mmCIF file of C-alpha atoms and ligand atoms in Angstrom:
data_model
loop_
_atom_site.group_PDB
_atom_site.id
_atom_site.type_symbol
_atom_site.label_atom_id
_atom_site.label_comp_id
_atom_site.label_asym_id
_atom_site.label_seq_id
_atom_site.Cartn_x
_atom_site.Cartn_y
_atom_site.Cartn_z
ATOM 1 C CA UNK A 1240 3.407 -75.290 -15.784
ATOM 2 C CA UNK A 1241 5.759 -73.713 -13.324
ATOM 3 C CA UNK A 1242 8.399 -75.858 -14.299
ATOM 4 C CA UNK A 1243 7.844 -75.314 -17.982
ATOM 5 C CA UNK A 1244 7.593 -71.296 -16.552
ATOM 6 C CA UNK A 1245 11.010 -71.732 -14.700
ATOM 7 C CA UNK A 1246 12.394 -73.674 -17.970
ATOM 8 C CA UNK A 1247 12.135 -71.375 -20.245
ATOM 9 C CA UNK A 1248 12.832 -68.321 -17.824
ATOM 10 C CA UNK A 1249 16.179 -70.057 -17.971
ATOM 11 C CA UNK A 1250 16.746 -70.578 -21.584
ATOM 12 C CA UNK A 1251 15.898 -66.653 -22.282
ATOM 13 C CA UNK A 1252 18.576 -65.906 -19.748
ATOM 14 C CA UNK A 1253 21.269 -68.440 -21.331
ATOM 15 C CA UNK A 1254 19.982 -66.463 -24.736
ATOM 16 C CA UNK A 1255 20.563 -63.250 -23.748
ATOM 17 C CA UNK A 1256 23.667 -63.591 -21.758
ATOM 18 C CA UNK A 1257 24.862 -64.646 -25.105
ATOM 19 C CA UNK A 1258 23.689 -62.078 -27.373
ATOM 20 C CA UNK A 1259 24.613 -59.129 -24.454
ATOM 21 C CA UNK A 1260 28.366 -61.001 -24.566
ATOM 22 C CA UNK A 1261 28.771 -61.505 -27.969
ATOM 23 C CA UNK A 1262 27.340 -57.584 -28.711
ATOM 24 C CA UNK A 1263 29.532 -56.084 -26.111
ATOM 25 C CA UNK A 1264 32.991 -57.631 -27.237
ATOM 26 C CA UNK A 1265 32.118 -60.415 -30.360
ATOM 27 C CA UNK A 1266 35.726 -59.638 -31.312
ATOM 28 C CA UNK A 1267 37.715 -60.787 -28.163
ATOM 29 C CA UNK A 1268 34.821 -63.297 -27.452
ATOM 30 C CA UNK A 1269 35.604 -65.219 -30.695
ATOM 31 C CA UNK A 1270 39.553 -64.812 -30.423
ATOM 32 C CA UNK A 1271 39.459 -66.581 -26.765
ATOM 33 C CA UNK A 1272 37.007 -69.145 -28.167
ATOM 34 C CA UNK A 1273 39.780 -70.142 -30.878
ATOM 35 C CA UNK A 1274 42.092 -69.667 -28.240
ATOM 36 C CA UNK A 1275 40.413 -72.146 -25.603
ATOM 37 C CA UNK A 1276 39.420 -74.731 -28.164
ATOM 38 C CA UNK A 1277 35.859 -73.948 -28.350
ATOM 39 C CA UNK A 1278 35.313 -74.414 -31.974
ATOM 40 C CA UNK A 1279 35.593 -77.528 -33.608
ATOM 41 C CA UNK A 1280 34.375 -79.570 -37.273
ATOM 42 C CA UNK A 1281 31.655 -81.454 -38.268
ATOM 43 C CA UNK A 1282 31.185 -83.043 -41.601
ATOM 44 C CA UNK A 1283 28.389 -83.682 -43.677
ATOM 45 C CA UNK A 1284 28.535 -86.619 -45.973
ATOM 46 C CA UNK A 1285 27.666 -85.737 -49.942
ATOM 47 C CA UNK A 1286 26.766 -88.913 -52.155
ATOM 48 C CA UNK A 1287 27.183 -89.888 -55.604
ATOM 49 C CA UNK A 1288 23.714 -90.369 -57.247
ATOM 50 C CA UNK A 1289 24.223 -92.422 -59.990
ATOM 51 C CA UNK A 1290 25.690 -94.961 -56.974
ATOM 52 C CA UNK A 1291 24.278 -94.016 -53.617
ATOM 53 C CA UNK A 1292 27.683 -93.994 -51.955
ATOM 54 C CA UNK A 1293 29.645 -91.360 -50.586
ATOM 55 C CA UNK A 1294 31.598 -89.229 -52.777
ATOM 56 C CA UNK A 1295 32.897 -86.596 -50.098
ATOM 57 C CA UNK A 1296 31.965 -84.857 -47.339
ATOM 58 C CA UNK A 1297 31.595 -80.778 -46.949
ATOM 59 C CA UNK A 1298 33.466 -79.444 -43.372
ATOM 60 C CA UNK A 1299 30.613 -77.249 -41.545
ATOM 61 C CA UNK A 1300 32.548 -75.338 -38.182
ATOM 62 C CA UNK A 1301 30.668 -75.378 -35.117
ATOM 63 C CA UNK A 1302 31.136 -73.370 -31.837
ATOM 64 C CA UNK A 1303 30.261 -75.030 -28.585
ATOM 65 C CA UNK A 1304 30.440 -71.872 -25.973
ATOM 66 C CA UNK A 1305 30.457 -72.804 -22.458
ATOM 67 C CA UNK A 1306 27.393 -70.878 -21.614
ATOM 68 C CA UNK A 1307 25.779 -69.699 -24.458
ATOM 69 C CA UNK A 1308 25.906 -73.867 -25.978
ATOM 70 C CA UNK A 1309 26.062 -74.071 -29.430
ATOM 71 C CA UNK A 1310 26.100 -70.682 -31.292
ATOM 72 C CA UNK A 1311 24.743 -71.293 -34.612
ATOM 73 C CA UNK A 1312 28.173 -70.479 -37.706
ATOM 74 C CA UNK A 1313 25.490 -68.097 -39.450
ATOM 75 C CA UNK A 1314 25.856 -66.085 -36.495
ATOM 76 C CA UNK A 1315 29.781 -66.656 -35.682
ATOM 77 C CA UNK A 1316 30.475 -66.072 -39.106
ATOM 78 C CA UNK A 1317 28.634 -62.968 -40.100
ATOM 79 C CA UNK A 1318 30.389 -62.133 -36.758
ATOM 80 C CA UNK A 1319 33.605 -63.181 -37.856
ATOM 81 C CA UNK A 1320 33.163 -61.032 -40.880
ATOM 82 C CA UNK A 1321 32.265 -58.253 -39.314
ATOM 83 C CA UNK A 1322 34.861 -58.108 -37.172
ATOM 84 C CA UNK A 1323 37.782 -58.687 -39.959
ATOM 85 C CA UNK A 1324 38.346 -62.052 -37.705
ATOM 86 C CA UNK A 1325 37.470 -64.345 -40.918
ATOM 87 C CA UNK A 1326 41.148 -65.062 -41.848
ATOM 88 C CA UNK A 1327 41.848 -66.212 -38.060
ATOM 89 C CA UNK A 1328 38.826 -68.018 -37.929
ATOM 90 C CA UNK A 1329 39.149 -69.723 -41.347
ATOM 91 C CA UNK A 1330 42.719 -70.738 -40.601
ATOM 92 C CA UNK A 1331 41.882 -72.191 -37.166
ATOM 93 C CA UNK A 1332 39.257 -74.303 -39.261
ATOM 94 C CA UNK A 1333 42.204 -75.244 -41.646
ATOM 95 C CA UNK A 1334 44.175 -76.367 -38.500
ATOM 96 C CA UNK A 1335 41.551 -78.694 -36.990
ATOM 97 C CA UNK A 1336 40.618 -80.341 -40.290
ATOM 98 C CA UNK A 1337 44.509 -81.126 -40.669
ATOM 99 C CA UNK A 1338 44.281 -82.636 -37.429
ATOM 100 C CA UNK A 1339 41.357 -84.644 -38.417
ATOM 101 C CA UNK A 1340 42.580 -85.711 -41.668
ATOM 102 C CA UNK A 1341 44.563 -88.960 -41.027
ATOM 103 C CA UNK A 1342 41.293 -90.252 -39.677
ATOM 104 C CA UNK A 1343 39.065 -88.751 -42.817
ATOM 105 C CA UNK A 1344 41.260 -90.590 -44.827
ATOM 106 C CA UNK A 1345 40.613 -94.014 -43.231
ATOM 107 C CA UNK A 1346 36.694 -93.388 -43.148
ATOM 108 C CA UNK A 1347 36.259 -91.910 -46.683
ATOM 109 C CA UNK A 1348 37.952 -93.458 -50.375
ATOM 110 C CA UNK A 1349 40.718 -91.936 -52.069
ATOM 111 C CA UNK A 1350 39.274 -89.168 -54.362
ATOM 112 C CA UNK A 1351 36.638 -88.237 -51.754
ATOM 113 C CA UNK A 1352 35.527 -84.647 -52.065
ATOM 114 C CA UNK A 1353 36.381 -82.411 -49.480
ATOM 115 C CA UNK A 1354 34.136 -79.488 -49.334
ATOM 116 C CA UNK A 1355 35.106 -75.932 -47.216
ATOM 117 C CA UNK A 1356 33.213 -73.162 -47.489
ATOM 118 C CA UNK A 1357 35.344 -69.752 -47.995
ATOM 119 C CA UNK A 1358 33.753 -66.326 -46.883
ATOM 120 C CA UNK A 1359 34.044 -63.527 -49.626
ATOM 121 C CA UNK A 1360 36.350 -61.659 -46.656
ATOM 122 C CA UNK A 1361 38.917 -64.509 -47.121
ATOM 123 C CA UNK A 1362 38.953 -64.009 -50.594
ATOM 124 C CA UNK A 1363 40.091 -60.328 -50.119
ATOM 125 C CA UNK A 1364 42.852 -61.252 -47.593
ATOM 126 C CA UNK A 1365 46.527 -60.654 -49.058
ATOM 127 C CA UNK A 1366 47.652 -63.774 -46.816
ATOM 128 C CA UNK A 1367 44.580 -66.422 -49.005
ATOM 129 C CA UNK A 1368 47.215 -67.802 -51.380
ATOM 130 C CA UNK A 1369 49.774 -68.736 -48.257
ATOM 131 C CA UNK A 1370 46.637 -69.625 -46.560
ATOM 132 C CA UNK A 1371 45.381 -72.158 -49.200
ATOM 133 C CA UNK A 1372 48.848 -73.255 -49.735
ATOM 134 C CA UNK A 1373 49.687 -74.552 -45.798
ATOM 135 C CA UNK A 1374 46.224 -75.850 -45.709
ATOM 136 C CA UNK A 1375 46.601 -77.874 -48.474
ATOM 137 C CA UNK A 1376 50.516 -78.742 -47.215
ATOM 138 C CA UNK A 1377 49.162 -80.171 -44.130
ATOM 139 C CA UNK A 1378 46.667 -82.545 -45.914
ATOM 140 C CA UNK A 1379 47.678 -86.274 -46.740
ATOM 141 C CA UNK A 1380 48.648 -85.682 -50.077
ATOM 142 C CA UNK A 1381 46.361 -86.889 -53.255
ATOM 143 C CA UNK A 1382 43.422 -88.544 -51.118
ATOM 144 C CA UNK A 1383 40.931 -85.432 -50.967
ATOM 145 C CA UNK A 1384 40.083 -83.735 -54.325
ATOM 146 C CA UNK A 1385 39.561 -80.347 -52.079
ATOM 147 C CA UNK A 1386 36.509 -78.165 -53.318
ATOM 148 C CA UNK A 1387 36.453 -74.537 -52.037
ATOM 149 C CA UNK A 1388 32.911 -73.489 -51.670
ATOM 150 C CA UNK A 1389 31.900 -69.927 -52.579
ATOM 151 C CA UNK A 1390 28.855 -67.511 -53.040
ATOM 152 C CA UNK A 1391 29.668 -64.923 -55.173
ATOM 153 C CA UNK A 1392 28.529 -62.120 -52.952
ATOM 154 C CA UNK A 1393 31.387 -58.905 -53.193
ATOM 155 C CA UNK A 1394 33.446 -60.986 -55.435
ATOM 156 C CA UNK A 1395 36.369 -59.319 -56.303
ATOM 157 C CA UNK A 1396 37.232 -57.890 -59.638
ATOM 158 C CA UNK A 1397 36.469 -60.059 -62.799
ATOM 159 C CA UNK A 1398 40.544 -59.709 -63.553
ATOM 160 C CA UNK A 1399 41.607 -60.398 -60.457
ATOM 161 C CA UNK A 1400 39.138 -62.974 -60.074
ATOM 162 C CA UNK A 1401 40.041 -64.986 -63.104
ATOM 163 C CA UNK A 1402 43.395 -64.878 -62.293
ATOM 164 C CA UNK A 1403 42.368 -66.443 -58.219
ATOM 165 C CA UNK A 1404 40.552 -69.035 -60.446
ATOM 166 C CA UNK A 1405 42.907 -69.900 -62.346
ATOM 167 C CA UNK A 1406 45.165 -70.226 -59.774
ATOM 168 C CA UNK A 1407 43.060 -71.978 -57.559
ATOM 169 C CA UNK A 1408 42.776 -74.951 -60.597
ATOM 170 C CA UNK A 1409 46.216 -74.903 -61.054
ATOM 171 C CA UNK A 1410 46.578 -75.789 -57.183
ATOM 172 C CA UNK A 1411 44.405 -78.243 -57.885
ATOM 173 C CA UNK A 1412 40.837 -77.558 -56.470
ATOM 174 C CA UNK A 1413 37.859 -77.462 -57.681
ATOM 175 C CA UNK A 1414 35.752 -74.526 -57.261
ATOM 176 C CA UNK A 1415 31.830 -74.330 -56.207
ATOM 177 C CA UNK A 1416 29.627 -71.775 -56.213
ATOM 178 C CA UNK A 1417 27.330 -72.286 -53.590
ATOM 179 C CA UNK A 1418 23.873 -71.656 -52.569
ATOM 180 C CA UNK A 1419 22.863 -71.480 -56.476
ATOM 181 C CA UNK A 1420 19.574 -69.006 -56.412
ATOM 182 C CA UNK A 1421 19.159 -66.969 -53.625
ATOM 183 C CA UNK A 1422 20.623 -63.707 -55.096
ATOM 184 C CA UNK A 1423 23.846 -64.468 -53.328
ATOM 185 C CA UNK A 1424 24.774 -66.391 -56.425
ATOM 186 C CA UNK A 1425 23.833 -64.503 -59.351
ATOM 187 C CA UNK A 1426 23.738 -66.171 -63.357
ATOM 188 C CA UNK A 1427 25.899 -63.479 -64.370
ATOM 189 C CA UNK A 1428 29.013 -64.753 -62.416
ATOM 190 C CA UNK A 1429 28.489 -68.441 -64.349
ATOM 191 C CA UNK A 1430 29.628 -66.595 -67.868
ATOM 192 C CA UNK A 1431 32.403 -65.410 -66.165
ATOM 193 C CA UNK A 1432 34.289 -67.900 -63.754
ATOM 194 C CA UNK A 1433 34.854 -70.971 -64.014
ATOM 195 C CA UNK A 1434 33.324 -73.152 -61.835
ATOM 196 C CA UNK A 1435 33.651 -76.693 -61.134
ATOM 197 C CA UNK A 1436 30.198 -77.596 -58.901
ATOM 198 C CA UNK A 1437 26.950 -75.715 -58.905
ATOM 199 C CA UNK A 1438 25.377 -76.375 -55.370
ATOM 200 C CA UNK A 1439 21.787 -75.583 -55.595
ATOM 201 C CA UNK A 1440 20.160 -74.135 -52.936
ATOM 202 C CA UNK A 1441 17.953 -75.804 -50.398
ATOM 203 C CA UNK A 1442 14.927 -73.620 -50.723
ATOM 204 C CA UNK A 1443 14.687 -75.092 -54.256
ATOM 205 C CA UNK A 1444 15.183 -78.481 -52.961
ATOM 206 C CA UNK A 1445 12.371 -77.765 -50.272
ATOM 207 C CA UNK A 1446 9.898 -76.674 -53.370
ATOM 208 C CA UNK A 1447 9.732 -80.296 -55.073
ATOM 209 C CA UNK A 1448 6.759 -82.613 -54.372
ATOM 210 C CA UNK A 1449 5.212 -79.845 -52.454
ATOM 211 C CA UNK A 1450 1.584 -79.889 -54.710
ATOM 212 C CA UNK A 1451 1.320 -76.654 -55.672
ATOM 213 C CA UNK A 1452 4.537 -75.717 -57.572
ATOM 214 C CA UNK A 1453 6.218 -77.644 -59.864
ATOM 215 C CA UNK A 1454 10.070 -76.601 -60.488
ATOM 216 C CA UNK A 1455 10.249 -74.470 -63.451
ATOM 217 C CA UNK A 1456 13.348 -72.494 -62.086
ATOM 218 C CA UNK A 1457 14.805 -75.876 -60.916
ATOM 219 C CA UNK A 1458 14.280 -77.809 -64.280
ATOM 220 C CA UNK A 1459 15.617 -74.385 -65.858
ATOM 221 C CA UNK A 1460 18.878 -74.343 -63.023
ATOM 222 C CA UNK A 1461 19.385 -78.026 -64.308
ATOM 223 C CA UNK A 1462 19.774 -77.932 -67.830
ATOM 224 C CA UNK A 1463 21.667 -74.407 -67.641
ATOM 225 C CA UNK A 1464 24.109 -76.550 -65.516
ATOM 226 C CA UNK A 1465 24.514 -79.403 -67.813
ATOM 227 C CA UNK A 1466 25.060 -76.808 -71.112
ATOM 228 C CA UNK A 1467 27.183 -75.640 -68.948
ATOM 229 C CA UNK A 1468 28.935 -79.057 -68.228
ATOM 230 C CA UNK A 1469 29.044 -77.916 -64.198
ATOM 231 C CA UNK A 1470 28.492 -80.778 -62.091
ATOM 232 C CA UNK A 1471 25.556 -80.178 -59.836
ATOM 233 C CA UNK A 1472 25.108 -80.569 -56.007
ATOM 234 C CA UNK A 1473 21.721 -80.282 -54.237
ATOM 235 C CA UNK A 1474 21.698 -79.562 -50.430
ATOM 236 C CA UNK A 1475 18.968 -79.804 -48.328
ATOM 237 C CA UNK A 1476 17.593 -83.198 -49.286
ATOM 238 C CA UNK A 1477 15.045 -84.220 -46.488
ATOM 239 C CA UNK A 1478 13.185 -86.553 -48.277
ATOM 240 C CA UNK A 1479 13.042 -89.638 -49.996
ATOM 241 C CA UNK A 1480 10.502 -88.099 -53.114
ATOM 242 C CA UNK A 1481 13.125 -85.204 -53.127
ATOM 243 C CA UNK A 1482 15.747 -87.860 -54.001
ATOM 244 C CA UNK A 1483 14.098 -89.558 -56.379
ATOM 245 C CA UNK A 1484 12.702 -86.313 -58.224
ATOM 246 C CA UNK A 1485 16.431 -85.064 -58.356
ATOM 247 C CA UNK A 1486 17.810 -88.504 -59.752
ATOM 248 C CA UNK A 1487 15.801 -88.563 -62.272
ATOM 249 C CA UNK A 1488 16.653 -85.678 -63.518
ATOM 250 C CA UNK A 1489 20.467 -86.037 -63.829
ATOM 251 C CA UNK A 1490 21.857 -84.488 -60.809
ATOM 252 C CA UNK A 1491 25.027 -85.360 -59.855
ATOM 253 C CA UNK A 1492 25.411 -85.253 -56.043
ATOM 254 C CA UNK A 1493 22.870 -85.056 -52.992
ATOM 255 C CA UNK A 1494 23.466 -83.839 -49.810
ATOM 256 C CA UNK A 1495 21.149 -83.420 -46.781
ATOM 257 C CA UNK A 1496 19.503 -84.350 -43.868
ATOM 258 C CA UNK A 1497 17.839 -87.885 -45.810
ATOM 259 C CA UNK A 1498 20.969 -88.856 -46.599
ATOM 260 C CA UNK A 1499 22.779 -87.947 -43.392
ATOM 261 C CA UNK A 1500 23.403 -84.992 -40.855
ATOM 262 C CA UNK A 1501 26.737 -83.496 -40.509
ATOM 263 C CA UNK A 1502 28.304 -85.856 -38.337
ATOM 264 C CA UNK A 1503 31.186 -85.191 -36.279
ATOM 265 C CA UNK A 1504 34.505 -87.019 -36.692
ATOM 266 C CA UNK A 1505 33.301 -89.640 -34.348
ATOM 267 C CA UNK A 1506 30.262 -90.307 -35.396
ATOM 268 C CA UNK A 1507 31.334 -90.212 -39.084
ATOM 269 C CA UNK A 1508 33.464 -93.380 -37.825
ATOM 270 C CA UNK A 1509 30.687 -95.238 -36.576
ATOM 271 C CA UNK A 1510 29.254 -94.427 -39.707
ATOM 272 C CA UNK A 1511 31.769 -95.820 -41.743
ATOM 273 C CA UNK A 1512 31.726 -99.292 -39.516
ATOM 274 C CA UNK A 1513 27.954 -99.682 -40.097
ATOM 275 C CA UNK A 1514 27.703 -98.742 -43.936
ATOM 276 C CA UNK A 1515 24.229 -99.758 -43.801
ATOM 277 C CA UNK A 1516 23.787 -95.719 -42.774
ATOM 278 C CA UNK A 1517 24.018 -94.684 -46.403
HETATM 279 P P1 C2E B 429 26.040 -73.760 -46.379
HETATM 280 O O1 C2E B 429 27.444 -73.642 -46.876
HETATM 281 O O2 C2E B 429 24.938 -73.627 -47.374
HETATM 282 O O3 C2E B 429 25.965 -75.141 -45.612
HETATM 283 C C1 C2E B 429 24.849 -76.003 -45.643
HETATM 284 C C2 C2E B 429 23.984 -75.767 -44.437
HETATM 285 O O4 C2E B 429 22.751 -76.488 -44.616
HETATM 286 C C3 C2E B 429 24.588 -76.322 -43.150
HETATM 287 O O5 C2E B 429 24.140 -75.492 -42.103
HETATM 288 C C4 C2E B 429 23.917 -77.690 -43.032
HETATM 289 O O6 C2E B 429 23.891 -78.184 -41.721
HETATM 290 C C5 C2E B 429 22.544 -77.357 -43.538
HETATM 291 N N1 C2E B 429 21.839 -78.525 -44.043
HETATM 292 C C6 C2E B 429 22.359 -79.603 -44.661
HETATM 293 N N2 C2E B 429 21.420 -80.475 -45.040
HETATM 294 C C7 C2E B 429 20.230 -79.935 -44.652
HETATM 295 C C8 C2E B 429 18.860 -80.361 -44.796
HETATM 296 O O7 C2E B 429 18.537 -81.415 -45.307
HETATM 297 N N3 C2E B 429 17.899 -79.521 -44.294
HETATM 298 C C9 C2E B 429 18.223 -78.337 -43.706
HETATM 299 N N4 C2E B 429 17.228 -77.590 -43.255
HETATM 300 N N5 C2E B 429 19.504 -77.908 -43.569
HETATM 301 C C10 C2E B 429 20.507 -78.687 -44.049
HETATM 302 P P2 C2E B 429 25.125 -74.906 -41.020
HETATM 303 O O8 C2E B 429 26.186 -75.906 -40.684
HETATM 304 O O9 C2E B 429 24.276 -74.361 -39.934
HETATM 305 O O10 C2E B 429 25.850 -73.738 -41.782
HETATM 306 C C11 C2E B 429 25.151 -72.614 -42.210
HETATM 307 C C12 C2E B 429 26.020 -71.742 -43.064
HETATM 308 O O11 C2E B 429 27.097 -71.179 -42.318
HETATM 309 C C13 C2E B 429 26.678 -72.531 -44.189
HETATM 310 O O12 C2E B 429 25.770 -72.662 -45.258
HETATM 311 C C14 C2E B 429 27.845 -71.633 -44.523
HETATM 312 O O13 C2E B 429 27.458 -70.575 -45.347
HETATM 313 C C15 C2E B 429 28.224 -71.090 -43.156
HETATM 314 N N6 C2E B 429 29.339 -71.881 -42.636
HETATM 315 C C16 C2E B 429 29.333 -73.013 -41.903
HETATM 316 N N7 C2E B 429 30.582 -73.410 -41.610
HETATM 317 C C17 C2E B 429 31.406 -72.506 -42.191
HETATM 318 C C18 C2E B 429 32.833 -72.357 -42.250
HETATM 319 O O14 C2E B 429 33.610 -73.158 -41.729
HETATM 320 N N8 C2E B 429 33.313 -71.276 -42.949
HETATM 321 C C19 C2E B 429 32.473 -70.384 -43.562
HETATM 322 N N9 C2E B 429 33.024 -69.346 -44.227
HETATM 323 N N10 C2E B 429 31.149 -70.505 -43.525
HETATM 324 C C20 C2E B 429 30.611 -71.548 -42.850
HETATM 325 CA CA1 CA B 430 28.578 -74.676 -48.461
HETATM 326 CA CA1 CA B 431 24.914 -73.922 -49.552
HETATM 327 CA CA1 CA B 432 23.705 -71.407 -46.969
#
């Protein structure tokens, strides 16, 4: 007991030295974390259903502090935003998947999907076309179909909007809107944009084969999507019955932790050697 007492005495130190730092000066902290290579990409791999094989994998950034450990992105991020640090920060993450992309391309077929998710701040930024444009300049050409992954919340202006979209397609991505159902992605914004992949949200996903709820709303999400014709994605897939439910009922892509964790650019290479993983 006292070393369990002495344990976690520790851990609420390491916590709050982290929140106190990150309060006091989240700006600077984050700027000297880019700076001193403290961030870096992991990638989670997305498969086909109708095959079971990969199909692409979406880039999740990660931030290993030196005291604090790993600071969880839907912290750094809302910090990021907060501070008006999100261009920096998404560029940096631009950067390092460039520098892993020779490798992505030997672990992952030509075509693979290559999801990154873009915060609404981004979208606002006067620099996002130039930004788009290097990223995609310092990417092997042809072998990723890139995906831009987006909730809808403060989208811009429907005109303007339309015109990013368009844009955007003409670049050649495709365009998600992501985490499908949780208010952050309302049906409203499906009439008017048009999107490529409709990622349904986990908490969905977490619903099915639980006994007491069927998936009205999911079953409802699904065949809006195929009148649609939007290709759908479900994240959060823990379980084999989860799979199987979602299969069956025609949905395109899976993604979560029964299929695999995000893996970092290592371990997605060990992954690839032993394809018995997937
Ligand atoms: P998201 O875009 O919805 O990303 C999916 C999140 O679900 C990831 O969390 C992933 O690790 C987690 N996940 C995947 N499969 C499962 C599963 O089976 N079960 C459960 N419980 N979770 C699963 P992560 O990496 O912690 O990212 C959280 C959020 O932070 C992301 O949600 C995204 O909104 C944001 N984020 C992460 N990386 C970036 C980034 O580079 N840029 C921006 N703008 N946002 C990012
Ligand atoms: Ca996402
Ligand atoms: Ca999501
Ligand atoms: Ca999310």
């Amino acid at each position: 007991t006292l070393l369990l007492a002495v344990m976690s005495a520790l851990i609420s130190c390491v916590l709050c030295f982290y929140i106190i730092t990150l309060r006091r000066h989240p700006g600077k902290e984050l700027l000297a974390a880019i700076r001193n290579n403290q961030f870096y990409v992991v990638y989670q791999p997305v498969i086909d259903s109708s095959t079971m094989k990969i199909a692409g994998v979406e880039a999740l950034m990660r931030w290993k502090h030196p005291e604090a450990g790993e600071i969880p992105p839907d912290v750094f991020i809302h910090f990021a935003e907060t501070q008006n640090l999100i261009v920096p920060l998404t560029r940096h993450l631009f950067k390092l998947i460039a520098h892993d992309a020779l490798t992505l391309q030997n672990v992952l077929p030509p075509g693979s999907r290559l999801g990154v998710n873009i915060a609404p701040g981004h979208l606002h930024a006067d620099s996002f076309c130039q930004d788009i444009r290097s990223f995609v300049s310092s990417l092997p050409a042809s072998h990723f179909q890139l995906v831009l992954e987006m909730t809808e919340r403060d989208m811009l202006n429907e005109k303007v909007a339309t015109q990013l979209f368009d844009w955007l397609h003409e670049e050649g991505f495709l365009i998600a809107i992501d985490d499908f159902g949780t208010g952050h992605s309302a049906l409203i914004y499906l009439e008017r944009f048009r999107f490529d992949y409709l990622k349904i949200d986990r908490g969905f996903i977490a619903a099915i084969g639980t006994e007491t709820i069927t998936s009205p709303v999911l079953d409802t999400v699904l065949s809006l999507a195929k009148r649609m014709h939007l290709t759908t994605v479900a994240e959060g897939v823990e379980t084999p019955e989860q799979a199987s439910w979602l299969c069956e009922r025609g949905v395109n892509y899976l993604q979560g932790y029964w299929i695999s964790r995000p893996l970092t650019l290592m371990q997605l290479v060990a992954a690839h050697d032993e394809p018995a993983k997937y």
